[in-house]
Coordinates of C-alpha atoms in Angstrom, one line a residue:
X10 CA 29.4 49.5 15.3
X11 CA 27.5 48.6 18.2
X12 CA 24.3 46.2 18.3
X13 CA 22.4 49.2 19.6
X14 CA 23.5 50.8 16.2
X15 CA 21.6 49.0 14.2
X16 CA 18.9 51.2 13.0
X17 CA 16.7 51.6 10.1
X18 CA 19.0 53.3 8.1
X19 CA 21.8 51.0 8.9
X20 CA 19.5 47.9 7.8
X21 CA 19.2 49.8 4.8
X22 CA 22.7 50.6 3.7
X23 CA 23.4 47.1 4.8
X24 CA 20.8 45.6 2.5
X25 CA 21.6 48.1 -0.4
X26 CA 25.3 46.7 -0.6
X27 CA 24.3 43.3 -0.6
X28 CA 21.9 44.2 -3.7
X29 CA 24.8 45.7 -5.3
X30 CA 27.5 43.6 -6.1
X31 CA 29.5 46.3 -8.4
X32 CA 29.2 48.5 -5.7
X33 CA 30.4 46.0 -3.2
X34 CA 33.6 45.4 -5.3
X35 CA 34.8 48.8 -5.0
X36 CA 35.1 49.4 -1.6
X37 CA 35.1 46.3 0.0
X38 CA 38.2 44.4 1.0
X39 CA 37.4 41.2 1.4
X40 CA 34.5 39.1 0.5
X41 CA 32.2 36.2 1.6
X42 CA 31.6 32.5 0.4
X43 CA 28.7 30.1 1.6
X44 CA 27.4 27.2 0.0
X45 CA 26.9 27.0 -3.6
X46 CA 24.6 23.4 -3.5
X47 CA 21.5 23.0 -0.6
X48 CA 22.6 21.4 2.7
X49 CA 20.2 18.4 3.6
X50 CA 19.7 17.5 7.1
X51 CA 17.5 14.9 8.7
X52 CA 14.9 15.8 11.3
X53 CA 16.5 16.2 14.8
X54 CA 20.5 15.9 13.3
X55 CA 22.6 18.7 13.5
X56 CA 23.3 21.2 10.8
X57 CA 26.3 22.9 10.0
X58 CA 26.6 25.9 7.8
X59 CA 29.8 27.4 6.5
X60 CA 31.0 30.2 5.5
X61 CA 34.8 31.5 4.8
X62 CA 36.1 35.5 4.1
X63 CA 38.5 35.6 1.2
X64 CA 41.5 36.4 1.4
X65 CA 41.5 34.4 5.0
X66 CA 41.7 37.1 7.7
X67 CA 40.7 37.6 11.3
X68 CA 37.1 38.8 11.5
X69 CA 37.7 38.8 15.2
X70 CA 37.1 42.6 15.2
X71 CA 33.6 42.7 12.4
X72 CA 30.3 42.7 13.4
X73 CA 29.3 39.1 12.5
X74 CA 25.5 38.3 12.1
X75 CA 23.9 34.7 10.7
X76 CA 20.3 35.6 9.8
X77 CA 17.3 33.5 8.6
X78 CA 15.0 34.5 5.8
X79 CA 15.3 38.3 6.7
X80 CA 17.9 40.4 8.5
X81 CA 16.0 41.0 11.6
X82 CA 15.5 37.3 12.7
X83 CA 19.1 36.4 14.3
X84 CA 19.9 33.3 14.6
X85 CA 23.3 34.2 15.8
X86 CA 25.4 37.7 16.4
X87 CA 28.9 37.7 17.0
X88 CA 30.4 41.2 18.0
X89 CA 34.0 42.5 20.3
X90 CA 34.8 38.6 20.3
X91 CA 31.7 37.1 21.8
X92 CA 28.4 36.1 20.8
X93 CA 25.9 38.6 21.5
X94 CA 22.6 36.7 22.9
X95 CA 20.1 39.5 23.3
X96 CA 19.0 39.9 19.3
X97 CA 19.0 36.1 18.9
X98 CA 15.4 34.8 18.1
X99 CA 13.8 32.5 21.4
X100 CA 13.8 29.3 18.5
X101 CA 17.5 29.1 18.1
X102 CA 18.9 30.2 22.1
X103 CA 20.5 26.6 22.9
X104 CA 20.8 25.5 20.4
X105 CA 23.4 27.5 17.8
X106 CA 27.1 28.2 18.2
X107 CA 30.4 29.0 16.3
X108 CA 32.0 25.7 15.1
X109 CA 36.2 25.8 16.5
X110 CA 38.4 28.4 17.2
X111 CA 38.9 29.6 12.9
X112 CA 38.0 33.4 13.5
X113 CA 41.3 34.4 13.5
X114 CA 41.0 32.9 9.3
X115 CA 37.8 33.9 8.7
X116 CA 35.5 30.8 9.1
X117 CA 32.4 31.4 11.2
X118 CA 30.9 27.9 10.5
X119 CA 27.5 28.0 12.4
X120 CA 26.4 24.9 13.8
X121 CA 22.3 24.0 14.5
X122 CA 21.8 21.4 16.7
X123 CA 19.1 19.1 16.8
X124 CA 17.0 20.9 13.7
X125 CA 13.4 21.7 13.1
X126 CA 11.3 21.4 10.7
X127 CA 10.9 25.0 10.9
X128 CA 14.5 25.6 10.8
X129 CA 14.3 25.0 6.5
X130 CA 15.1 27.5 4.2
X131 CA 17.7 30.5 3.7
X132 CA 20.4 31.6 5.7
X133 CA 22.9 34.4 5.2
X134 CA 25.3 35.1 6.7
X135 CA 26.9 39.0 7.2
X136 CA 30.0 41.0 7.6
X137 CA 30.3 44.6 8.8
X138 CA 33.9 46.0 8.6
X139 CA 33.2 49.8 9.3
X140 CA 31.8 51.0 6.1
X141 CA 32.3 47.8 4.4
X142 CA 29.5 45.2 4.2
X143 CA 29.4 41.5 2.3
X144 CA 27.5 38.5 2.8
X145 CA 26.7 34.9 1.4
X146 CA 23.5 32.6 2.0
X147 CA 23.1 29.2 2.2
X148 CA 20.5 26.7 1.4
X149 CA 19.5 24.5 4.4
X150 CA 16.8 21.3 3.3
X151 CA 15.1 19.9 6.4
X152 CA 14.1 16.2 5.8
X153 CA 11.4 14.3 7.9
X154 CA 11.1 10.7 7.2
X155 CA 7.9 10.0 8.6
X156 CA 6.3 6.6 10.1
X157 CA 5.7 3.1 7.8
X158 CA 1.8 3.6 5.7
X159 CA -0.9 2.2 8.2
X160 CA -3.8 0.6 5.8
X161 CA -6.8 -1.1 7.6
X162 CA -10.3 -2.1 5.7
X163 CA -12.5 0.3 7.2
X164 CA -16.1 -1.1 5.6
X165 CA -18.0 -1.7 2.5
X166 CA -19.1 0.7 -0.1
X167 CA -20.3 1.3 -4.1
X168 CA -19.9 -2.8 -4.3
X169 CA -16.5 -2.6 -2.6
X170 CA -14.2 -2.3 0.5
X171 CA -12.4 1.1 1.6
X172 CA -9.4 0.9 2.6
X173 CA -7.5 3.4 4.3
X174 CA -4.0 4.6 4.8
X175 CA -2.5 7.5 7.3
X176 CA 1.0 8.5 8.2
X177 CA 2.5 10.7 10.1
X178 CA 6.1 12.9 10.7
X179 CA 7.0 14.0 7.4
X180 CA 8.2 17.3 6.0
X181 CA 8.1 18.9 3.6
X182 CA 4.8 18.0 1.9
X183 CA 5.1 14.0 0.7
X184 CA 3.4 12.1 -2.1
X185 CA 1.2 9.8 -1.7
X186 CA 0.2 6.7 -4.2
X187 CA -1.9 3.9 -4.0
X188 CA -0.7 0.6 -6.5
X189 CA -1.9 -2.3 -7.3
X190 CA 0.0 -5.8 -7.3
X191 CA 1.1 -5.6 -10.6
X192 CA 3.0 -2.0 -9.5
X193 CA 0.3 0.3 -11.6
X194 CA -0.9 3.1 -9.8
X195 CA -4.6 3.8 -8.6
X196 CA -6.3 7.3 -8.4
X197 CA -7.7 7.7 -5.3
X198 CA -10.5 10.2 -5.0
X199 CA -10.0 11.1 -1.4
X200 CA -6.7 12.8 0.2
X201 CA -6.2 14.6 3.3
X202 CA -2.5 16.3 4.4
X203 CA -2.6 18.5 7.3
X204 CA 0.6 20.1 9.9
X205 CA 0.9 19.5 13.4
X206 CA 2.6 21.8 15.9
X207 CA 5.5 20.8 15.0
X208 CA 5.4 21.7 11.1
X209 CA 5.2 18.0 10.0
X210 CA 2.6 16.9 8.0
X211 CA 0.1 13.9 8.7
X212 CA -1.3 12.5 5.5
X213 CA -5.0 10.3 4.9
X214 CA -6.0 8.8 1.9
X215 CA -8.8 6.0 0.9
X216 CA -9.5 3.8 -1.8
X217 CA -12.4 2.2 -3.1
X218 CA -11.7 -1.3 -4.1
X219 CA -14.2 -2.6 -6.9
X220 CA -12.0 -5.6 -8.3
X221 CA -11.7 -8.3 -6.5
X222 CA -9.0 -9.6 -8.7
X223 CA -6.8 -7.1 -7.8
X224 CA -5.6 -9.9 -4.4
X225 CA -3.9 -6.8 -2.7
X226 CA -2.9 -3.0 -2.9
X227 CA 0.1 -1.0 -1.4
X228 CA 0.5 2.7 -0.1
X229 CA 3.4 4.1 -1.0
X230 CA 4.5 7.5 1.1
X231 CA 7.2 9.3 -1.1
X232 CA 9.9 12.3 0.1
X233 CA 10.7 14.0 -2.9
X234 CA 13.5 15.9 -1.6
X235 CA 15.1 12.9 -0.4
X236 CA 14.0 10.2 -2.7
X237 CA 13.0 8.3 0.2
X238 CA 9.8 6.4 0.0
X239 CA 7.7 3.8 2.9
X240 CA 5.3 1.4 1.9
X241 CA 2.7 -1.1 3.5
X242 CA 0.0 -3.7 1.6
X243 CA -3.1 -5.1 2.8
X244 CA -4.1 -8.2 1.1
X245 CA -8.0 -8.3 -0.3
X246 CA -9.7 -12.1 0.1
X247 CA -12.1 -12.4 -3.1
X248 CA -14.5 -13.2 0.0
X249 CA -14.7 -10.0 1.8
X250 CA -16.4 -8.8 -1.0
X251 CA -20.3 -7.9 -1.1
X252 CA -22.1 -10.7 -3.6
X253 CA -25.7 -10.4 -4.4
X254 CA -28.2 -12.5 -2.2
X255 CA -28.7 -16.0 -3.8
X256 CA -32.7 -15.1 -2.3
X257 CA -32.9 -12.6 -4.6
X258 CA -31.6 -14.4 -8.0
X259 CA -33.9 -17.8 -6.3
X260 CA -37.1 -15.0 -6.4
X261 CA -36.5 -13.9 -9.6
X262 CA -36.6 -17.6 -11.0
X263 CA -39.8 -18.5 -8.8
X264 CA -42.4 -15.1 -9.9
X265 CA -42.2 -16.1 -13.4
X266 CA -43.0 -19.9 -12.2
X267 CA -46.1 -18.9 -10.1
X268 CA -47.6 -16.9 -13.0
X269 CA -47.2 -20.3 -15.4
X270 CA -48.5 -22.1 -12.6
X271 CA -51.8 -20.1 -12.0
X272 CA -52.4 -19.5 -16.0
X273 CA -51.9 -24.0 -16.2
X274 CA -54.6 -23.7 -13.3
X275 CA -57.1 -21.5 -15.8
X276 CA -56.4 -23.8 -18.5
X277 CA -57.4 -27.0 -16.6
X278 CA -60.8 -25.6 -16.5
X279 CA -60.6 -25.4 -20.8
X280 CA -59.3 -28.5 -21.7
X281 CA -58.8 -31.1 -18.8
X282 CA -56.2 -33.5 -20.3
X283 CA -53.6 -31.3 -21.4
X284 CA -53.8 -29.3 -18.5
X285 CA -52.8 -32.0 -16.5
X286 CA -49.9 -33.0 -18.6
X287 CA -49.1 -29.7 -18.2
X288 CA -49.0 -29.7 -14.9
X289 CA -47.0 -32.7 -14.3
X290 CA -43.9 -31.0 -16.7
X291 CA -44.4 -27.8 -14.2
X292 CA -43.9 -30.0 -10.9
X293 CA -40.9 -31.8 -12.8
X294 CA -39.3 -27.9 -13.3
X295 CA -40.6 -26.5 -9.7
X296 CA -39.1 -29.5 -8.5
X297 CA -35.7 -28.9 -10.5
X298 CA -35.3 -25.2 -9.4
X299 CA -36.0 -26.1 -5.8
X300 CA -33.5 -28.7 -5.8
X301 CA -31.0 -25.9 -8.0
X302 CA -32.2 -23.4 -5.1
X303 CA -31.0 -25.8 -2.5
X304 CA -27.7 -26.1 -4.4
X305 CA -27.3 -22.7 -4.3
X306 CA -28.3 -22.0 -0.3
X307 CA -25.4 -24.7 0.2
X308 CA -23.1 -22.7 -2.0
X309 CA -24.4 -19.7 -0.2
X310 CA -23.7 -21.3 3.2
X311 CA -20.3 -22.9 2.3
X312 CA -19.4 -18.5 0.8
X313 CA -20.6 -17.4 4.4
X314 CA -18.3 -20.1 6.1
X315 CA -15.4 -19.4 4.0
X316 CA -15.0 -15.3 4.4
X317 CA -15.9 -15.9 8.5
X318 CA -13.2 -18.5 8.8
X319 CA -10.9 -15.6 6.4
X320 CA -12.1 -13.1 9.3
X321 CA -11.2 -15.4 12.1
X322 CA -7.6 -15.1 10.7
X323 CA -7.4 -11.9 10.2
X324 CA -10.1 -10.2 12.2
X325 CA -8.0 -7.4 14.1
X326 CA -7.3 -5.6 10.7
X327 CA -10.7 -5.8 9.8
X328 CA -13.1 -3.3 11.5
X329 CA -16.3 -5.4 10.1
X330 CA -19.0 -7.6 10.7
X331 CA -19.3 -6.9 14.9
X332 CA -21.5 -9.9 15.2
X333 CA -18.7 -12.3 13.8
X334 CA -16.4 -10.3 16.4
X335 CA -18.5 -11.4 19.5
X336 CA -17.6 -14.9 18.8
X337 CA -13.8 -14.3 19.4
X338 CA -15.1 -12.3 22.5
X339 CA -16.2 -13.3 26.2
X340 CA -19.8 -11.9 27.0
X341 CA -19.2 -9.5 30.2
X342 CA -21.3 -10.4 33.4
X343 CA -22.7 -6.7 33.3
X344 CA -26.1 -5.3 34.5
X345 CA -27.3 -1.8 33.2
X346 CA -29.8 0.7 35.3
X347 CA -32.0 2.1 32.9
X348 CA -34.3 4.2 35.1
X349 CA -32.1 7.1 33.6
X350 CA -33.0 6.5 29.8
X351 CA -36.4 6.3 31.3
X352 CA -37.0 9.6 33.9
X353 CA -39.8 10.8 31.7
X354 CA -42.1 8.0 32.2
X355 CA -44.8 8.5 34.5
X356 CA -45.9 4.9 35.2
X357 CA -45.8 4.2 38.8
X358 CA -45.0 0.7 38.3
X359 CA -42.1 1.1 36.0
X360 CA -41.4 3.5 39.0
X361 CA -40.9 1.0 41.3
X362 CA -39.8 -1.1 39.0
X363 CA -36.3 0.7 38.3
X364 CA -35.7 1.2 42.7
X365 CA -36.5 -2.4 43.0
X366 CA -33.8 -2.7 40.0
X367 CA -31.4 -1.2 41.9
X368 CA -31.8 -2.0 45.3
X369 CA -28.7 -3.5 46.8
X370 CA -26.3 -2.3 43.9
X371 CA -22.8 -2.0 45.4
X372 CA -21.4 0.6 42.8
X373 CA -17.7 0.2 44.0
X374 CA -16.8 1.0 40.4
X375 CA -18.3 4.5 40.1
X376 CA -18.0 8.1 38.9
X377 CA -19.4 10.1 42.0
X378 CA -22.7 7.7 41.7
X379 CA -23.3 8.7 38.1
X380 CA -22.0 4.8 36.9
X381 CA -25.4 2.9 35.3
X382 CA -23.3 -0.3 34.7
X383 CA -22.2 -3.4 37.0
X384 CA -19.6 -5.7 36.6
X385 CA -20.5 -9.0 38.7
X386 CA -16.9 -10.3 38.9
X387 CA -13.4 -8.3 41.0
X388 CA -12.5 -6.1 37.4
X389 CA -11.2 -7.4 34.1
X390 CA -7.6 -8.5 34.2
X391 CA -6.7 -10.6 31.1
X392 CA -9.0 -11.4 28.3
X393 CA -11.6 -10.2 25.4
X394 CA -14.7 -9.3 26.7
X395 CA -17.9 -7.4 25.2
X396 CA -21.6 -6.0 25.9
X397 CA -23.8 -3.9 25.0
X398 CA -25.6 -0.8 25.8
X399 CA -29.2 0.3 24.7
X400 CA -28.7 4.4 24.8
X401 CA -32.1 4.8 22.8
X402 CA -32.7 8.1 21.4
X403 CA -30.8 9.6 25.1
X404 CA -29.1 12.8 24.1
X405 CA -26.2 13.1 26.4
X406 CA -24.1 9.9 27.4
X407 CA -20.6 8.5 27.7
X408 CA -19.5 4.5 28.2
X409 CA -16.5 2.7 27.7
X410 CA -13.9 1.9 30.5
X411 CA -12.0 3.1 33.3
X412 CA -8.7 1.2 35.1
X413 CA -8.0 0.8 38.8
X414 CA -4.3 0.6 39.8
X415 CA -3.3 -2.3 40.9
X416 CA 0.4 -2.4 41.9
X417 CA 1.2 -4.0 45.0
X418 CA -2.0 -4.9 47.3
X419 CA -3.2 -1.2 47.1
X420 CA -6.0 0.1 45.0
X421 CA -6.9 3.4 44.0
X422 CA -10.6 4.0 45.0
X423 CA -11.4 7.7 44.6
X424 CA -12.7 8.7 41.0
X425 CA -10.9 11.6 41.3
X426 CA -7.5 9.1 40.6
X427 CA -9.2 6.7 37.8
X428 CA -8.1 6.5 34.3
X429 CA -11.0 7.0 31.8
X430 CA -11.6 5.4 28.0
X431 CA -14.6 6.8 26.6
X432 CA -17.1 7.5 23.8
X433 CA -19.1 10.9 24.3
X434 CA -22.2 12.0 22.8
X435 CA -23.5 15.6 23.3
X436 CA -26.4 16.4 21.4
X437 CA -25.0 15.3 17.1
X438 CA -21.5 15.7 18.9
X439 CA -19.7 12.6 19.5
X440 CA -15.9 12.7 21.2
X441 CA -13.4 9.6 21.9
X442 CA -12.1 10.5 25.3
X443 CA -9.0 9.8 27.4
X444 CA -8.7 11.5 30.9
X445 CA -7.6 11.1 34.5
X446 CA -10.0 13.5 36.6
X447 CA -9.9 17.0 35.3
X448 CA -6.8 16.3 32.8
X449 CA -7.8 15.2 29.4
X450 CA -4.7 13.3 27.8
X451 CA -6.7 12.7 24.2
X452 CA -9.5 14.3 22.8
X453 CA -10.9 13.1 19.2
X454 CA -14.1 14.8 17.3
X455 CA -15.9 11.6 15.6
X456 CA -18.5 12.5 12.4
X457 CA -21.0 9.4 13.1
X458 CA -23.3 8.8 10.5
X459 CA -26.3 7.3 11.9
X460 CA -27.0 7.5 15.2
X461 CA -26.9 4.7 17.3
X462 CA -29.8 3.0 19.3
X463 CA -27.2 0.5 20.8
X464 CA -23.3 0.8 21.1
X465 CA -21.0 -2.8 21.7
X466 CA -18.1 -2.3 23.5
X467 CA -15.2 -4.6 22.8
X468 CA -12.3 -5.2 25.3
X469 CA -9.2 -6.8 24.5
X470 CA -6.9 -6.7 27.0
X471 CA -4.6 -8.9 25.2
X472 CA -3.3 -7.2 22.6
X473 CA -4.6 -3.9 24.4
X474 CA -7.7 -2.3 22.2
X475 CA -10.9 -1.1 23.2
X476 CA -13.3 -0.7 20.0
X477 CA -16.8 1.1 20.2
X478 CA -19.2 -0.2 17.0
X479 CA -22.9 1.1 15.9
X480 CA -25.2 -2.2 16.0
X481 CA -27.6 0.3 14.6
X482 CA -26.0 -0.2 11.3
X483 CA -23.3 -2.8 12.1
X484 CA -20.3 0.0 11.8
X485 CA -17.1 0.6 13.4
X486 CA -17.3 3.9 15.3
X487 CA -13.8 4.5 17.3
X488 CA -11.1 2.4 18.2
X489 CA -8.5 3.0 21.3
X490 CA -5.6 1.0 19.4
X491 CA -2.6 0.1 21.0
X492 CA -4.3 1.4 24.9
X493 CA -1.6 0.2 27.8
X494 CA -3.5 -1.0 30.5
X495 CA -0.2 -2.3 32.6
X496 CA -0.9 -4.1 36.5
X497 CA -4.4 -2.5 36.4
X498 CA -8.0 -3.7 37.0
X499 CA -10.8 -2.6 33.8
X500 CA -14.1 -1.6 34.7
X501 CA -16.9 -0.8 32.6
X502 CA -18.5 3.1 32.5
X503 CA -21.8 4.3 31.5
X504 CA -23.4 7.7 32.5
X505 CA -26.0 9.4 31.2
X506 CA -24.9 12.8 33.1
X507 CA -22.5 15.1 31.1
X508 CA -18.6 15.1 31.8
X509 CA -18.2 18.6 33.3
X510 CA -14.0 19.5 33.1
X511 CA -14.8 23.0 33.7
X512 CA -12.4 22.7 37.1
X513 CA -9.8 22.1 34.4
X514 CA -6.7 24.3 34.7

């Protein structure tokens, strides 16, 4: 039998033996033994696959085919002593081969090198002898180990903090817990698992932490198949916590003390005497409570000290408080042309105003002139920098960064060659974008909630972030973690003008 012989009614017969083993007895002289337990194989190993004909014989002259799933996809087809490449599926050429030289007894171990999470599930493997057909399948587990739990504080909500977790690289599907220090587990409302390209799965979850008691929490990301888990804590100070306004309990004290004060003022005009006695008891109180107030401002104060100085320590895994942030940053020497959040405005004077504004402007640092920002000092080099940008109720605008080479004594001055970080907004769209002229080398859709009046911009070229946050409403809106900027010289980018890639291939 040839390989062009395989026809419909071929597949058939071939399929109909398989289905019946009493059948098979009779007229077959030999049969076929895989695996009788699951092979498991870890992501990007090698797999091998056996399978041996009993009695031990030369299969040297059969028509030899390994199939996955359904005899149709090839993974490998042996025939007149050679492998036959043309039926073999695209997914497996390179990567498949007989293991040794054991035809000649009847072993046709296949090998898969370097395996895929799409490579998981069942394989059989057949033998044609001219009317005589048998087969045996075997069980191949592919295990993905993905990365360690990442959990960051991501803000406060319902009188707590939400914490996430993400991880990526696993297969198949994993669990995923959240537990508290004492080892019991929390439910968590929210969970996200999605597959990449690849067929591994990238999992999201969040917590809302209520007790402040609890000191910490842990993510735990579990393969089933494998009994393989990964875990990562974040520890919860009792002073990140929202607390209720010591203004608010000091008001609630003072109303009722104004009412006795003005119905002590009605009865002085009744009875003189014991309105003034009266009186002096309600100073002595006032003059308690104030002095119980002031206690409790100081309290307040020292509470506000504390969880800033807690911050200070740990402020990179915190994506709060921006204005606590800009005290661990540098203010940037920037200066911002507005005339473009401005071109409906008919004033002459503002007019002349914004060309007086940007008279003698040397925009070295620009986009094909579409740049609105200037940095008064030779780029940013080594440090943690901010400022801040007004976009108003503008509908299309982009800032962030872009880098200038700086290897040897050359640098690159044509836009066309810089490197671009930047926050988008088009409309209610917003995008975090990463491109080098025309190429875009990350793209991320962003769901902001509010939209902001004014965006800060934190640089830290130290530990190599760029974060983006909503002064509108004080909220973290992206964050370019873990950005290499090697030998290069940072500029700041603002454009009101949209990002046209359409030249992009």
């Amino acid at each position: 039998m040839t390989d062009a012989g395989f026809s419909a009614a071929g597949s058939l017969l071939l399929l109909l033996c398989l289905a019946s083993p009493g059948l098979s007895a009779d007229v077959s002289r030999f049969s076929v033994k895989g695996s009788a337990v699951p092979l498991r194989v870890l992501l990007g190993a090698d797999a091998t696959l056996p399978c041996q004909v009993f009695p031990p014989q030369s299969v040297a002259h059969m028509h030899i085919r390994w199939y996955h799933t359904q005899l149709s996809r090839a993974v490998l087809v042996f025939q007149n002593g050679q492998e036959q490449r043309q039926e073999q599926m695209p997914e497996y050429q390179g990567r498949t081969r007989m293991l040794g030289d054991a035809i000649a007894k009847g072993s046709v171990t296949l090998l898969i090198q370097q395996v895929r999470a799409s490579d998981s599930g069942q394989y059989w493997c057949h033998f044609t002898d001219g009317a005589t057909s048998q087969g045996a399948s075997v069980e191949l587990h592919v295990i993905g180990l993905g990365s360690a739990p990442r959990v960051r504080m991501t803000g406060l909500e319902e009188n707590g903090i939400r914490v996430l977790c993400s991880s990526s690289g696993w297969f198949p599907k994993p669990k995923v817990q959240w537990r508290d220090s004492a080892g019991v587990t929390l439910p968590s409302p929210a969970e996200s698992q999605t597959q990449d390209s690849n067929g591994l799965f990238h999992v999201e979850t969040s917590l809302v932490v209520t007790d402040e008691t609890l000191g910490s929490v842990t993510c735990s990301v579990q393969n089933l198949l494998y009994g393989q888990e990964k875990a990562s804590a974040i520890l919860l100070p009792e002073p990140f916590f929202p607390r209720a306004s010591p203004w608010k309990v000091a008001l609630i004290w003072t109303l009722p003390l104004l009412t006795l004060l003005l119905l002590g003022a009605i009865y002085v005009g009744w009875r003189d005497h014991k309105a003034n006695k009266r009186e002096i008891k309600e100073k002595e109180k006032e003059s308690n409570r104030t002095d119980q107030i002031k206690k409790d401002m100081e309290l307040a104060q020292q509470t506000k000290e504390q969880r800033k100085a807690l911050y200070k320590e740990d402020w990179k895994k915190a994506w709060l408080y921006p204005d606590w942030r800009k005290e661990l940053f540098q203010r940037a020497p920037v200066s911002i042309y507005r005339g473009a959040l401005h071109q409906d405005n008919p004033d002459p004077k503002a007019e002349e105003n914004r060309r007086e504004e940007t008279r003698g402007l040397t925009l070295s640092n620009t986009q094909e002139d579409t740049n609105l920002i200037t940095l008064h000092q030779e780029g940013f080099v080594w440090g943690r920098w901010y400022w801040e940008v007004d976009v108003g109720n503008t509908e299309e605008w982009a800032l962030g960064v872009y880098e200038l080479s700086t290897f040897g004594d050359i640098s690159l001055n044509k836009s066309s060659e810089k490197k671009f970080s930047v926050l988008e907004k088009k409309g209610d769209t917003y995008r975090a974008l990463t491109f080098c002229s025309n190429n875009i080398s990350q793209e991320e859709c962003l769901w902001v909630e509010n939209h902001p009046q004014k965006v800060a911009i934190f640089l830290d070229d130290i530990d190599d972030d760029l974060s983006f946050y909503n002064m509108t409403d004080d909220t973290h809106i992206f964050s370019f973690s873990q950005a290499c900027f090697p030998l290069s010289l940072l500029y700041p980018y603002f454009t009101c003008k949209p990002l046209d890639f359409s030249s992009q291939p």
